[in-house]
């Protein structure tokens, strides 16, 4: 990516590619949106036992990351969980 | 021994039948003995695209059920002495044929022909399973759209799970003008996502509609799509053919067209 691309607006082709890449990761891994929702709820249940979190801000998704051990990309579960308070009570 | 090639896509309407007709006709023009098999039972179409709809007596289901001999069902294209069509049945459904029967049919055709092209129905159900049952290699057709590419990815996964030896990609209906302004994925973009070998890029060409209207495949004619399909045929035969520079030619032709228009 060149230095000027930074200022360029994303073309619709770039949006198509980004969306496709994301949807294909979950397609290939066989992870359905329903299952993700269930998993998210379970994660919330477990974590709220210990710390107070911002439930609405919680975001989890399957994406890709470069593998350290073997070449190419591997799927990764990404979770962003905003904390309200480290100590419960 | 002939090679059995399945033409498939997952999504409907991306150009499987048009590609089958043109590649089959092109291979016949290059001197190969070719049979096109329409495996889309219930939605017969390859016959009209080839202009052979008035000559059907027996069909694929008649052959597998033993109502006629294989030779009786094959329609010889009078324009090309090496080209044959095995039409599908219009009044039956996909369950009329099993994968085992298709495998047996493929082996029979292999004895007689250099190339056997299976035109696969859309979807991933029985019709798809039948079409790939006897195939040695696959041509996956897609257009540069998110829905078609997503379905192509699914199909590639299924083909790999079925241990298909070779899977090649055809990117159909590419519009160089849209690619140039960043509003359409290029063939490179599609290859990057699907990660299989590219064997053809077919530009969006209104001549395809005209040739389908007339029932005469345009492969090998002096049209962009006609040349692109002929290149695919040569690559299937193992020739190294460089990919056409669609961007240069498009510019030239649109300029020329504009010149006459004004």
mmCIF file of N, CA and C in Angstrom, chain A residues 11-13 16-17 20-21 23-24 27-28, chain B residues 146 149-150 153 182-185 189 192-193:
data_model
loop_
_atom_site.group_PDB
_atom_site.id
_atom_site.type_symbol
_atom_site.label_atom_id
_atom_site.label_comp_id
_atom_site.label_asym_id
_atom_site.label_seq_id
_atom_site.Cartn_x
_atom_site.Cartn_y
_atom_site.Cartn_z
ATOM 1 N N UNK A 11 -12.514 1.845 -1.897
ATOM 2 C CA UNK A 11 -13.398 1.599 -3.032
ATOM 3 C C UNK A 11 -14.369 0.476 -2.671
ATOM 4 N N UNK A 12 -15.446 0.347 -3.444
ATOM 5 C CA UNK A 12 -16.436 -0.689 -3.147
ATOM 6 C C UNK A 12 -15.839 -2.078 -3.331
ATOM 7 N N UNK A 13 -14.847 -2.172 -4.190
ATOM 8 C CA UNK A 13 -14.156 -3.446 -4.369
ATOM 9 C C UNK A 13 -13.412 -3.859 -3.094
ATOM 10 N N UNK A 16 -15.911 -5.119 -0.672
ATOM 11 C CA UNK A 16 -16.347 -6.469 -1.054
ATOM 12 C C UNK A 16 -15.318 -7.503 -0.605
ATOM 13 N N UNK A 17 -14.053 -7.208 -0.842
ATOM 14 C CA UNK A 17 -12.988 -8.160 -0.492
ATOM 15 C C UNK A 17 -12.912 -8.377 1.015
ATOM 16 N N UNK A 20 -15.925 -10.379 2.170
ATOM 17 C CA UNK A 20 -15.809 -11.772 1.732
ATOM 18 C C UNK A 20 -14.822 -12.543 2.603
ATOM 19 N N UNK A 21 -13.661 -11.912 2.845
ATOM 20 C CA UNK A 21 -12.626 -12.601 3.623
ATOM 21 C C UNK A 21 -13.157 -12.978 5.003
ATOM 22 N N UNK A 23 -16.393 -13.348 5.955
ATOM 23 C CA UNK A 23 -17.478 -14.336 5.928
ATOM 24 C C UNK A 23 -16.935 -15.719 5.572
ATOM 25 N N UNK A 24 -15.879 -15.747 4.752
ATOM 26 C CA UNK A 24 -15.323 -17.048 4.362
ATOM 27 C C UNK A 24 -14.588 -17.725 5.507
ATOM 28 N N UNK A 27 -17.322 -19.314 7.327
ATOM 29 C CA UNK A 27 -17.865 -20.391 6.475
ATOM 30 C C UNK A 27 -16.960 -21.615 6.533
ATOM 31 N N UNK A 28 -15.673 -21.361 6.339
ATOM 32 C CA UNK A 28 -14.720 -22.472 6.262
ATOM 33 C C UNK A 28 -14.582 -23.182 7.596
ATOM 34 N N UNK B 146 -19.674 -10.779 -4.554
ATOM 35 C CA UNK B 146 -19.514 -11.443 -3.261
ATOM 36 C C UNK B 146 -20.318 -12.740 -3.169
ATOM 37 N N UNK B 149 -18.693 -15.522 -5.388
ATOM 38 C CA UNK B 149 -17.389 -15.954 -4.876
ATOM 39 C C UNK B 149 -17.562 -16.774 -3.600
ATOM 40 N N UNK B 150 -18.505 -16.357 -2.761
ATOM 41 C CA UNK B 150 -18.751 -17.120 -1.541
ATOM 42 C C UNK B 150 -19.207 -18.544 -1.878
ATOM 43 N N UNK B 153 -16.403 -20.655 -3.165
ATOM 44 C CA UNK B 153 -15.539 -21.127 -2.081
ATOM 45 C C UNK B 153 -16.114 -22.393 -1.439
ATOM 46 N N UNK B 182 -12.212 0.676 -9.489
ATOM 47 C CA UNK B 182 -12.261 0.125 -8.133
ATOM 48 C C UNK B 182 -13.639 -0.301 -7.679
ATOM 49 N N UNK B 183 -14.553 -0.519 -8.624
ATOM 50 C CA UNK B 183 -15.898 -0.923 -8.242
ATOM 51 C C UNK B 183 -16.200 -2.384 -8.561
ATOM 52 N N UNK B 184 -15.182 -3.124 -8.972
ATOM 53 C CA UNK B 184 -15.365 -4.563 -9.177
ATOM 54 C C UNK B 184 -14.062 -5.265 -8.846
ATOM 55 N N UNK B 185 -14.172 -6.448 -8.222
ATOM 56 C CA UNK B 185 -12.966 -7.220 -7.941
ATOM 57 C C UNK B 185 -12.341 -7.675 -9.262
ATOM 58 N N UNK B 189 -7.943 -10.430 -7.584
ATOM 59 C CA UNK B 189 -8.611 -10.364 -6.281
ATOM 60 C C UNK B 189 -9.345 -11.676 -5.983
ATOM 61 N N UNK B 192 -6.954 -14.432 -5.256
ATOM 62 C CA UNK B 192 -6.381 -14.256 -3.916
ATOM 63 C C UNK B 192 -7.310 -14.846 -2.849
ATOM 64 N N UNK B 193 -8.611 -14.659 -3.039
ATOM 65 C CA UNK B 193 -9.573 -15.141 -2.049
ATOM 66 C C UNK B 193 -9.777 -16.655 -2.161
#
